[in-house]
Amino acid sequence: MARGKAPLAVAGILALIGITVVAVRAVAGGAGDCGSGIRLVVAAAPDIAPAVRDAAARWSATKPEVGGDCVQVQVRAAEPADVANQLAARAGGAINVAATAVPSPADADVPTVWIPDSTAWLVRMRAVSREAFEPDAASVAATPVALAVPDALAAALDATGGTAGAPQIAALLAKVAGKQVQLAAVDPRRSTAGLAGAGLLYDSILTDPKRLVDVVKAYRSIAVAADQAALEKSAEKSAGTSTGPAQVAPMSEQAVIAHNAGGPAVSLTALTVDPAVTLDYPYAMITGKPRAALEAAGRFRAALTAEGNRDLFARLGFRAADGSTSAGFPAGRGAATAPVTVKPLIEERKITDILGYWNATTAPSRVLTLVDTTSSMNRPMAGAGSPSRLQVLRKTATDGLALFTDDSELGLWAYASGHQEVVPLNPLNQGQRARLTSAVAGAKATTADVCGLYETVLAAYKALKEGYKEGRSNTVVVFTDGTNSKPGMSLETLKLELERATDPTRPVRVVLLGVGPDVKQQELAEIAAATGGRSFVVTDPEQIGNIFLQALIRTG
């Protein structure tokens, strides 16, 4: 996903600059001659920008001033993902929005106010910079996230009260499996509605850790649209055919209302998701701006949320910040006038988990796998009668191949007292899959009982870093059944060398899976921590497949 969208993202940033110029001229021309007064630049999500612009025009007509200087409001429509990319660059960091990072912007190009569609964006940005925004970021409007479905499918799902809860999600997933329904979404890294939809699948499917593979399959079945317009277009196309599957996609209630208001060939019904998620449009003031501009921003927020401006939002299908509706709200097809409970997506851990799972299951990976071949690998995994540790690893590695996308890259090393490259790191085409499958099936433990774990991990880390590829999960996966027993390098030396080799712009993570009773859990944990990776210790052969999947997913 990220690979295909980078050119579009650059074009989006260039277009954003052009839009800014047009917006400045248009709004400034309608705000009277403010001369060298205070310029208040507001970047608003495209769906809410028209209402914000109209409110700005009303406020400008009152000739607002701060400290005797007139205030000129300039509203521009800007995708939240593009603004987040810009703000992350300003903070000297990066944010995963499935786009190429942009250069650090000039301060004049950074808005004073940002109104994204969700507080989720502020949560994600604060992970980059805790001081990106002024403390108060009150909501200016709200709209619940819904599943947009063709009218006929909505009736078939028997969504009581226009809500899609667990029974409806289960019915949808059954239809997806039967190819009667196609799941679609804007990439969750760029869309909060898409993020909420991915979270809904995550919560609905992962009722048991063993179903993690089902989450992977569900995420990979989603048709990813470039943007909201493309999503709506594909929904119409799917609903207009009698042979293809009907499309179901997470959208905001307001987006469904706006779609239907445009007189489309195919109307959609909004089924509000349960548990609820709400887009809450926070009014975030950017830190580092002049005091007068921030004071003007505070006054404009008061005007924006005033009772007299509720009609501007209501007629476009937005609810007030408390979830209530006003006169002019275009109810129908799942959108009711009754108030809704506002539940913005604000849990940092959950947002991080969902994005991590999404990225790891849909983006290509670059993984170098290290397999321990010391003599102890011939021992039973869990006591007499159980398969050997090597047999368990063979099955795990073979099953794991199916979890990687075709544009991933995989390689295989074997190690005991030293290491050797068994299958070079290459794209996972049909030939590479065959080579890896054959190598894993033929893997045998050596007679050596000396394990050079430390030297092998360091060599693999450096090799993966040297050929680092952007937009991929660059990961070293280590299978071991014991501890380092080769003299020459201590654990402290390994950690120091890994720290020296670390490059924040080219992150490589090490994930270690210890199998059997001889593993030193603390040792593995310290190695993983030095690279931002994770470690697992497995004693039950039945657990290793699922834990291996967790290891891959959580490093994405």
Coordinates of C-alpha atoms in Angstrom, one line a residue:
M1 CA 0.0 0.0 0.0
A2 CA 2.6 2.5 1.0
R3 CA 4.7 1.7 -2.1
G4 CA 2.0 2.6 -4.5
K5 CA 0.9 5.7 -2.8
A6 CA 4.2 7.6 -2.4
P7 CA 3.9 9.5 -5.8
L8 CA 0.3 10.4 -5.0
A9 CA 1.3 11.7 -1.6
V10 CA 4.0 14.0 -3.1
A11 CA 1.4 15.2 -5.6
G12 CA -1.0 15.7 -2.7
I13 CA 1.5 18.0 -0.9
L14 CA 2.1 20.0 -4.0
A15 CA -1.6 20.3 -4.6
L16 CA -2.1 21.3 -0.9
I17 CA 0.3 24.3 -1.5
G18 CA -1.7 25.3 -4.6
I19 CA -5.0 25.0 -2.7
T20 CA -3.6 27.2 0.0
V21 CA -2.9 30.0 -2.4
V22 CA -6.3 29.8 -3.9
A23 CA -8.0 29.7 -0.5
V24 CA -6.0 32.7 0.7
R25 CA -7.1 34.8 -2.2
A26 CA -10.7 33.7 -2.1
V27 CA -11.2 34.1 1.6
A28 CA -9.1 37.2 1.9
G29 CA -11.1 38.8 -0.9
G30 CA -14.3 38.2 1.0
A31 CA -13.1 39.4 4.3
G32 CA -12.5 43.0 3.5
D33 CA -9.2 44.9 3.4
C34 CA -7.4 43.7 6.5
G35 CA -4.1 44.9 5.3
S36 CA -1.3 43.8 7.6
G37 CA -3.6 42.4 10.3
I38 CA -3.4 39.0 11.9
R39 CA -3.5 36.1 9.4
L40 CA -5.2 33.1 10.9
V41 CA -4.6 30.0 8.8
V42 CA -6.9 27.1 9.4
A43 CA -6.3 23.7 7.8
A44 CA -9.6 21.7 8.0
A45 CA -10.4 18.1 6.8
P46 CA -12.0 18.4 3.4
D47 CA -15.4 17.2 4.5
I48 CA -15.8 19.9 7.2
A49 CA -13.9 22.7 5.4
P50 CA -17.0 24.2 3.6
A51 CA -18.8 24.7 7.0
V52 CA -15.7 26.1 8.6
R53 CA -15.2 28.5 5.6
D54 CA -18.8 29.7 5.9
A55 CA -18.5 30.2 9.6
A56 CA -15.2 32.2 9.0
A57 CA -17.1 34.4 6.5
R58 CA -19.8 35.1 9.1
W59 CA -17.2 35.9 11.7
S60 CA -15.2 38.1 9.4
A61 CA -18.3 40.2 8.7
T62 CA -18.2 41.2 12.4
K63 CA -14.7 42.7 11.8
P64 CA -13.0 40.8 14.6
E65 CA -9.8 42.3 16.2
V66 CA -7.1 41.3 18.6
G67 CA -5.1 44.0 20.3
G68 CA -6.5 46.5 17.8
D69 CA -5.4 44.5 14.7
C70 CA -8.0 43.0 12.4
V71 CA -8.1 39.2 11.9
Q72 CA -8.1 37.6 8.5
V73 CA -9.2 33.9 8.5
Q74 CA -7.9 31.8 5.7
V75 CA -9.4 28.3 5.5
R76 CA -8.0 25.6 3.4
A77 CA -9.2 22.0 2.8
A78 CA -6.4 19.6 3.7
E79 CA -6.3 15.8 4.1
P80 CA -5.4 15.1 7.7
A81 CA -2.7 12.6 6.6
D82 CA -0.9 15.3 4.6
V83 CA -1.0 17.8 7.5
A84 CA 0.2 15.1 9.9
N85 CA 3.1 14.4 7.6
Q86 CA 4.0 18.1 7.5
L87 CA 3.7 18.5 11.3
A88 CA 5.8 15.4 11.9
A89 CA 8.5 16.7 9.6
R90 CA 8.4 20.1 11.5
A91 CA 9.0 18.2 14.8
G92 CA 11.9 16.3 13.3
G93 CA 10.1 13.0 13.2
A94 CA 8.0 10.9 11.0
I95 CA 4.5 9.4 11.0
N96 CA 3.2 6.4 9.0
V97 CA 0.6 7.8 6.6
A98 CA 1.5 5.5 3.7
A99 CA 3.4 8.3 2.0
T100 CA 6.9 9.6 1.5
A101 CA 8.1 11.9 4.3
V102 CA 8.2 15.6 3.3
P103 CA 10.9 18.1 4.0
S104 CA 10.6 20.2 7.2
P105 CA 8.2 23.1 6.3
A106 CA 8.8 26.8 6.7
D107 CA 6.9 28.2 9.7
A108 CA 4.8 30.3 7.4
D109 CA 3.5 27.1 5.7
V110 CA 2.3 25.6 8.9
P111 CA -1.3 26.4 9.9
T112 CA -2.1 28.0 13.2
V113 CA -5.2 25.7 13.6
W114 CA -5.7 22.2 12.4
I115 CA -9.1 20.6 12.3
P116 CA -8.6 16.9 11.4
D117 CA -11.5 14.5 11.4
S118 CA -10.5 12.8 14.6
T119 CA -8.6 13.2 17.9
A120 CA -6.9 10.0 16.7
W121 CA -4.7 12.2 14.6
L122 CA -3.6 14.2 17.6
V123 CA -2.9 11.0 19.5
R124 CA -0.7 9.8 16.7
M125 CA 1.1 13.1 16.4
R126 CA 1.8 13.3 20.1
A127 CA 3.7 10.1 19.7
V128 CA 6.0 12.1 17.5
S129 CA 6.0 15.3 19.5
R130 CA 4.2 15.7 22.9
E131 CA 4.4 19.5 22.4
A132 CA 2.9 19.7 19.0
F133 CA -0.4 21.3 20.1
E134 CA -1.7 23.7 22.7
P135 CA -3.4 21.8 25.6
D136 CA -7.1 22.4 24.7
A137 CA -8.4 20.8 21.5
A138 CA -12.1 20.9 21.9
S139 CA -14.4 19.3 19.3
V140 CA -16.3 21.4 16.9
A141 CA -18.6 18.7 15.3
A142 CA -19.1 15.0 15.3
T143 CA -20.3 12.2 13.1
P144 CA -20.4 8.5 13.9
V145 CA -18.4 5.9 11.9
A146 CA -20.7 3.6 10.0
L147 CA -20.6 0.8 7.5
A148 CA -21.8 2.1 4.2
V149 CA -23.7 -0.7 2.5
P150 CA -26.1 -0.8 -0.5
D151 CA -29.7 -0.5 0.6
A152 CA -30.6 -4.1 -0.4
L153 CA -27.7 -5.6 1.6
A154 CA -28.6 -3.4 4.6
A155 CA -32.1 -5.0 4.6
A156 CA -30.7 -8.5 4.3
L157 CA -28.4 -8.0 7.3
D158 CA -31.4 -7.2 9.6
A159 CA -29.5 -4.4 11.3
T160 CA -31.8 -3.6 14.1
G161 CA -31.9 0.2 14.7
G162 CA -29.5 0.8 11.9
T163 CA -26.6 -0.6 13.9
A164 CA -23.9 -3.1 12.8
G165 CA -23.0 -5.1 15.9
A166 CA -21.4 -8.6 16.4
P167 CA -24.2 -10.5 14.6
Q168 CA -24.1 -8.2 11.5
I169 CA -20.3 -8.4 11.4
A170 CA -20.4 -12.2 11.6
A171 CA -22.9 -12.2 8.8
L172 CA -20.8 -9.9 6.7
L173 CA -17.7 -12.0 7.2
A174 CA -19.6 -15.1 6.1
K175 CA -20.6 -13.3 3.0
V176 CA -17.0 -12.2 2.4
A177 CA -15.9 -15.8 2.7
G178 CA -18.6 -16.7 0.1
K179 CA -17.5 -13.9 -2.2
Q180 CA -20.9 -12.2 -1.9
V181 CA -19.4 -9.2 -0.2
Q182 CA -16.2 -7.2 -0.8
L183 CA -14.7 -5.3 2.1
A184 CA -13.2 -2.0 1.1
A185 CA -11.6 1.0 2.9
V186 CA -9.3 3.9 2.5
D187 CA -6.0 2.9 4.0
P188 CA -6.3 3.0 7.8
R189 CA -2.9 4.8 8.0
R190 CA -4.5 7.7 6.1
S191 CA -8.2 7.5 7.1
T192 CA -9.7 7.5 10.6
A193 CA -12.9 5.8 9.2
G194 CA -10.6 3.1 7.7
L195 CA -8.8 2.8 11.0
A196 CA -12.1 2.4 12.8
G197 CA -13.1 -0.3 10.3
A198 CA -9.9 -2.2 10.8
G199 CA -10.4 -2.0 14.5
L200 CA -13.9 -3.3 14.2
L201 CA -12.6 -6.4 12.3
Y202 CA -9.8 -6.8 14.9
D203 CA -12.3 -6.7 17.8
S204 CA -14.8 -9.0 16.0
I205 CA -12.4 -11.7 14.9
L206 CA -9.7 -11.8 17.5
T207 CA -11.9 -13.3 20.3
D208 CA -9.2 -16.0 20.7
P209 CA -5.5 -15.6 20.2
K210 CA -5.5 -18.6 17.9
R211 CA -7.7 -16.6 15.4
L212 CA -4.9 -14.1 14.7
V213 CA -4.4 -15.7 11.3
D214 CA -8.1 -14.9 10.5
V215 CA -7.3 -11.2 11.1
V216 CA -4.5 -11.4 8.7
K217 CA -6.8 -13.0 6.1
A218 CA -9.5 -10.4 6.7
Y219 CA -7.1 -7.5 6.3
R220 CA -5.6 -8.9 3.2
S221 CA -9.1 -9.3 1.7
I222 CA -9.8 -5.5 1.9
A223 CA -9.8 -3.6 -1.4
V224 CA -7.9 -0.4 -0.5
A225 CA -9.1 2.8 -2.1
A226 CA -6.9 5.9 -2.7
D227 CA -9.4 8.2 -1.1
Q228 CA -13.0 8.8 -0.1
A229 CA -14.1 9.7 -3.6
A230 CA -12.6 6.5 -5.0
L231 CA -14.2 4.5 -2.3
E232 CA -17.7 5.9 -3.1
K233 CA -17.1 5.3 -6.8
S234 CA -16.2 1.7 -6.3
A235 CA -19.2 1.2 -4.0
E236 CA -21.5 2.5 -6.8
K237 CA -19.8 0.3 -9.3
S238 CA -20.2 -2.9 -7.2
A239 CA -23.8 -2.2 -6.3
G240 CA -24.6 -1.6 -10.0
T241 CA -23.6 -5.1 -11.1
S242 CA -25.5 -8.3 -10.7
T243 CA -22.6 -10.6 -10.9
G244 CA -19.9 -9.1 -8.6
P245 CA -19.9 -8.9 -4.8
A246 CA -21.5 -5.9 -3.0
Q247 CA -19.1 -3.5 -1.4
V248 CA -19.1 -2.7 2.3
A249 CA -16.9 0.1 3.6
P250 CA -16.4 2.1 6.8
M251 CA -17.4 5.7 6.2
S252 CA -18.7 8.4 8.4
E253 CA -22.4 9.0 8.7
Q254 CA -21.8 12.4 7.2
A255 CA -19.9 10.9 4.2
V256 CA -22.9 8.6 3.5
I257 CA -25.3 11.6 3.7
A258 CA -23.2 13.6 1.4
H259 CA -22.9 10.7 -1.1
N260 CA -26.7 10.2 -1.2
A261 CA -27.3 14.0 -1.5
G262 CA -25.3 14.0 -4.7
G263 CA -28.0 12.1 -6.6
P264 CA -25.9 8.9 -7.1
A265 CA -27.0 6.0 -9.3
V266 CA -26.9 3.8 -6.2
S267 CA -27.7 5.0 -2.7
L268 CA -26.0 3.7 0.4
T269 CA -27.3 3.0 3.9
A270 CA -25.3 3.9 7.0
L271 CA -25.1 1.2 9.6
T272 CA -23.6 2.7 12.8
V273 CA -20.9 0.4 14.2
D274 CA -21.1 -1.1 17.6
P275 CA -19.1 -0.6 19.7
A276 CA -19.4 3.0 18.6
V277 CA -16.6 5.1 17.1
T278 CA -17.0 8.8 16.4
L279 CA -15.2 11.3 14.3
D280 CA -15.0 14.3 16.6
Y281 CA -13.1 17.1 14.6
P282 CA -10.8 18.6 17.3
Y283 CA -9.8 22.2 17.0
A284 CA -6.0 21.9 17.6
M285 CA -3.9 25.1 17.9
I286 CA -0.3 24.5 16.8
T287 CA 2.4 25.4 19.2
G288 CA 5.1 27.9 18.4
K289 CA 2.7 30.4 16.7
P290 CA 2.6 34.1 17.7
R291 CA 0.5 34.9 20.8
A292 CA -1.8 37.2 18.8
A293 CA -2.5 34.5 16.3
L294 CA -3.3 32.0 19.0
E295 CA -5.6 34.5 20.7
A296 CA -7.3 35.0 17.4
A297 CA -7.6 31.2 17.0
G298 CA -9.3 31.0 20.4
R299 CA -11.8 33.6 19.5
F300 CA -12.6 32.0 16.2
R301 CA -13.1 28.6 17.9
A302 CA -15.8 30.3 20.1
A303 CA -17.5 31.7 17.0
L304 CA -17.2 28.3 15.2
T305 CA -19.0 26.4 18.0
A306 CA -21.6 29.2 18.7
E307 CA -25.2 28.2 18.6
G308 CA -25.8 30.5 15.6
N309 CA -23.5 28.5 13.4
R310 CA -24.9 25.1 14.1
D311 CA -26.9 25.3 10.9
L312 CA -23.8 25.5 8.8
F313 CA -22.7 22.1 10.0
A314 CA -26.1 20.5 10.3
R315 CA -27.1 21.0 6.7
L316 CA -24.0 19.1 5.5
G317 CA -24.8 16.2 7.8
F318 CA -22.7 17.0 10.8
R319 CA -23.8 16.6 14.4
A320 CA -22.8 19.0 17.1
A321 CA -19.9 18.1 19.3
D322 CA -22.2 16.4 21.8
G323 CA -23.8 14.2 19.2
S324 CA -27.1 16.0 18.8
T325 CA -28.6 17.2 15.6
S326 CA -30.1 20.6 14.6
A327 CA -32.7 21.8 12.2
G328 CA -31.7 21.1 8.6
F329 CA -29.9 17.8 9.4
P330 CA -30.7 15.5 6.4
A331 CA -31.8 12.4 8.1
G332 CA -32.5 9.1 6.3
R333 CA -31.0 5.9 5.2
G334 CA -29.6 5.0 8.6
A335 CA -28.9 8.6 9.7
A336 CA -31.4 9.4 12.5
T337 CA -32.0 12.7 14.2
A338 CA -31.7 11.1 17.7
P339 CA -28.5 12.1 19.5
V340 CA -25.6 9.6 19.5
T341 CA -23.0 9.0 22.1
V342 CA -19.7 10.6 21.1
K343 CA -16.8 8.1 21.4
P344 CA -13.7 9.3 19.7
L345 CA -10.8 7.0 19.0
I346 CA -8.3 8.2 21.6
E347 CA -6.7 5.0 23.0
E348 CA -3.0 5.2 22.0
R349 CA -2.3 1.6 22.6
K350 CA -5.3 0.4 20.5
I351 CA -4.5 2.8 17.7
T352 CA -0.9 1.6 17.7
D353 CA -1.9 -2.1 17.7
I354 CA -4.4 -1.7 14.9
L355 CA -1.9 0.2 12.7
G356 CA 0.8 -2.3 13.6
Y357 CA -1.3 -5.2 12.6
W358 CA -2.5 -3.5 9.4
N359 CA 1.0 -2.5 8.4
A360 CA 2.5 -5.9 9.1
T361 CA -0.2 -7.9 7.3
T362 CA -0.6 -5.7 4.2
A363 CA 2.7 -4.0 3.6
P364 CA 5.6 -6.0 2.2
S365 CA 8.1 -7.4 4.7
R366 CA 11.9 -7.8 4.5
V367 CA 12.8 -10.7 6.9
L368 CA 16.0 -12.6 7.5
T369 CA 15.3 -15.8 9.4
L370 CA 18.0 -17.4 11.5
V371 CA 17.6 -21.1 12.5
D372 CA 19.6 -22.7 15.2
T373 CA 21.1 -26.0 14.0
T374 CA 23.1 -27.1 17.1
S375 CA 22.8 -30.7 18.1
S376 CA 20.3 -29.9 20.8
M377 CA 17.7 -29.1 18.2
N378 CA 17.3 -32.9 17.8
R379 CA 15.9 -33.1 21.4
P380 CA 12.1 -33.4 22.0
M381 CA 10.3 -30.1 22.2
A382 CA 8.3 -30.9 25.3
G383 CA 9.4 -34.2 26.7
A384 CA 9.4 -37.8 25.5
G385 CA 7.1 -38.5 22.6
S386 CA 6.8 -34.9 21.4
P387 CA 8.3 -33.9 18.1
S388 CA 11.9 -32.6 18.0
R389 CA 12.5 -28.9 18.3
L390 CA 13.7 -28.9 14.7
Q391 CA 10.6 -30.6 13.4
V392 CA 8.4 -28.0 15.2
L393 CA 10.5 -25.2 13.6
R394 CA 10.2 -26.8 10.2
K395 CA 6.4 -26.8 10.3
T396 CA 6.3 -23.3 11.8
A397 CA 8.6 -21.8 9.1
T398 CA 6.7 -23.6 6.3
D399 CA 3.3 -22.4 7.6
G400 CA 4.8 -18.9 8.1
L401 CA 5.7 -18.6 4.4
A402 CA 2.0 -18.3 3.6
L403 CA 1.7 -15.2 5.8
F404 CA 3.9 -13.0 3.6
T405 CA 2.8 -11.0 0.6
D406 CA 4.4 -11.9 -2.7
D407 CA 6.3 -8.6 -2.8
S408 CA 8.0 -9.3 0.5
E409 CA 11.6 -10.4 0.7
L410 CA 12.8 -13.4 2.7
G411 CA 16.1 -15.1 3.3
L412 CA 17.4 -17.9 5.5
W413 CA 20.5 -18.5 7.5
A414 CA 21.5 -21.5 9.6
Y415 CA 23.9 -21.2 12.6
A416 CA 25.7 -23.3 15.1
S417 CA 29.3 -22.4 16.0
G418 CA 29.2 -20.2 12.9
H419 CA 26.6 -19.1 10.4
Q420 CA 25.9 -19.8 6.7
E421 CA 23.6 -18.3 4.2
V422 CA 21.2 -21.1 3.1
V423 CA 18.8 -19.0 0.9
P424 CA 19.8 -15.4 -0.1
L425 CA 17.4 -12.6 0.8
N426 CA 15.3 -12.1 -2.4
P427 CA 11.8 -11.2 -3.4
L428 CA 9.2 -13.8 -2.5
N429 CA 8.2 -14.9 -5.9
Q430 CA 7.3 -18.5 -6.8
G431 CA 10.9 -19.6 -7.2
Q432 CA 12.0 -18.1 -3.9
R433 CA 9.1 -19.7 -2.1
A434 CA 10.2 -23.1 -3.6
R435 CA 13.8 -22.5 -2.5
L436 CA 12.8 -21.7 1.0
T437 CA 10.4 -24.6 1.3
S438 CA 13.0 -27.0 0.1
A439 CA 15.7 -25.6 2.4
V440 CA 13.4 -25.7 5.5
A441 CA 12.3 -29.3 4.7
G442 CA 15.9 -30.4 4.4
A443 CA 17.2 -28.6 7.4
K444 CA 19.2 -30.9 9.8
A445 CA 20.9 -30.3 13.1
T446 CA 24.6 -30.6 13.1
T447 CA 26.8 -32.5 15.6
A448 CA 28.1 -29.2 17.0
D449 CA 27.0 -28.2 20.5
V450 CA 28.6 -24.7 20.4
C451 CA 26.1 -21.9 19.6
G452 CA 27.3 -18.6 18.2
L453 CA 24.0 -16.8 18.8
Y454 CA 25.5 -13.4 19.6
E455 CA 27.8 -13.2 16.6
T456 CA 25.1 -14.4 14.2
V457 CA 22.5 -11.9 15.5
L458 CA 24.9 -9.0 15.0
A459 CA 26.0 -10.1 11.5
A460 CA 22.3 -10.5 10.5
Y461 CA 21.4 -7.1 11.9
K462 CA 24.2 -5.4 10.0
A463 CA 23.3 -7.3 6.8
L464 CA 19.7 -6.3 7.0
K465 CA 20.5 -2.7 7.8
E466 CA 23.0 -2.4 4.9
G467 CA 20.3 -3.3 2.4
Y468 CA 17.5 -1.4 4.3
K469 CA 14.3 -0.7 2.3
E470 CA 11.9 2.0 3.2
G471 CA 8.2 1.1 3.6
R472 CA 8.9 -2.4 4.7
S473 CA 9.2 -4.2 8.1
N474 CA 13.0 -4.9 8.2
T475 CA 13.2 -7.7 10.7
V476 CA 15.6 -10.4 11.9
V477 CA 13.7 -13.4 13.2
V478 CA 15.8 -15.8 15.3
F479 CA 14.9 -19.3 16.3
T480 CA 17.0 -20.7 19.1
D481 CA 16.7 -23.5 21.7
G482 CA 19.4 -22.4 24.1
T483 CA 21.9 -19.7 24.8
N484 CA 25.2 -18.4 23.4
S485 CA 28.0 -20.8 24.2
K486 CA 30.7 -19.6 21.9
P487 CA 33.4 -17.6 23.6
G488 CA 34.5 -14.2 22.2
M489 CA 31.5 -12.0 22.7
S490 CA 29.5 -11.2 25.8
L491 CA 25.9 -10.2 26.0
E492 CA 26.9 -6.7 27.1
T493 CA 29.2 -6.4 24.1
L494 CA 26.4 -7.6 21.7
K495 CA 24.0 -5.0 23.1
L496 CA 26.6 -2.3 22.8
E497 CA 27.4 -3.2 19.2
L498 CA 23.7 -3.3 18.3
E499 CA 23.2 0.2 19.9
R500 CA 26.2 1.5 17.9
A501 CA 24.7 0.1 14.7
T502 CA 21.3 1.5 15.3
D503 CA 20.1 4.2 12.8
P504 CA 16.7 5.7 13.6
T505 CA 16.1 6.4 9.9
R506 CA 16.7 2.7 9.1
P507 CA 15.1 0.8 11.9
V508 CA 15.8 -3.0 12.0
R509 CA 14.2 -5.0 14.7
V510 CA 15.3 -8.4 16.1
V511 CA 12.6 -10.8 17.2
L512 CA 13.7 -13.9 19.1
L513 CA 11.7 -17.1 19.6
G514 CA 13.2 -19.4 22.2
V515 CA 12.0 -23.0 22.1
G516 CA 12.4 -25.6 24.8
P517 CA 13.3 -25.5 28.5
D518 CA 16.9 -24.5 28.1
V519 CA 16.2 -21.0 26.8
K520 CA 17.3 -18.0 29.0
Q521 CA 14.3 -15.7 28.7
Q522 CA 16.1 -12.6 30.2
E523 CA 18.9 -12.9 27.7
L524 CA 16.5 -13.0 24.7
A525 CA 14.5 -10.1 26.1
E526 CA 17.7 -7.9 26.5
I527 CA 18.8 -8.6 22.9
A528 CA 15.3 -7.8 21.6
A529 CA 15.1 -4.6 23.7
A530 CA 18.3 -3.3 22.2
T531 CA 16.7 -3.1 18.8
G532 CA 13.1 -2.3 19.7
G533 CA 12.1 -5.9 18.9
R534 CA 10.4 -8.6 21.0
S535 CA 11.2 -12.0 22.5
F536 CA 9.1 -15.0 23.1
V537 CA 9.7 -18.3 24.9
V538 CA 7.7 -21.3 23.8
T539 CA 7.4 -24.6 25.6
D540 CA 4.2 -26.0 24.0
P541 CA 4.5 -27.1 20.3
E542 CA 0.9 -26.1 19.7
Q543 CA 1.7 -22.5 20.7
I544 CA 4.6 -21.7 18.4
G545 CA 2.7 -21.2 15.2
N546 CA 0.5 -18.5 16.7
I547 CA 3.3 -16.9 18.6
F548 CA 5.4 -16.8 15.5
L549 CA 2.6 -14.9 13.8
Q550 CA 2.3 -12.5 16.7
A551 CA 6.0 -11.9 16.5
L552 CA 5.8 -10.9 12.8
I553 CA 2.7 -8.8 13.2
R554 CA 3.8 -6.8 16.2
T555 CA 7.0 -5.8 14.6
G556 CA 5.3 -4.2 11.6

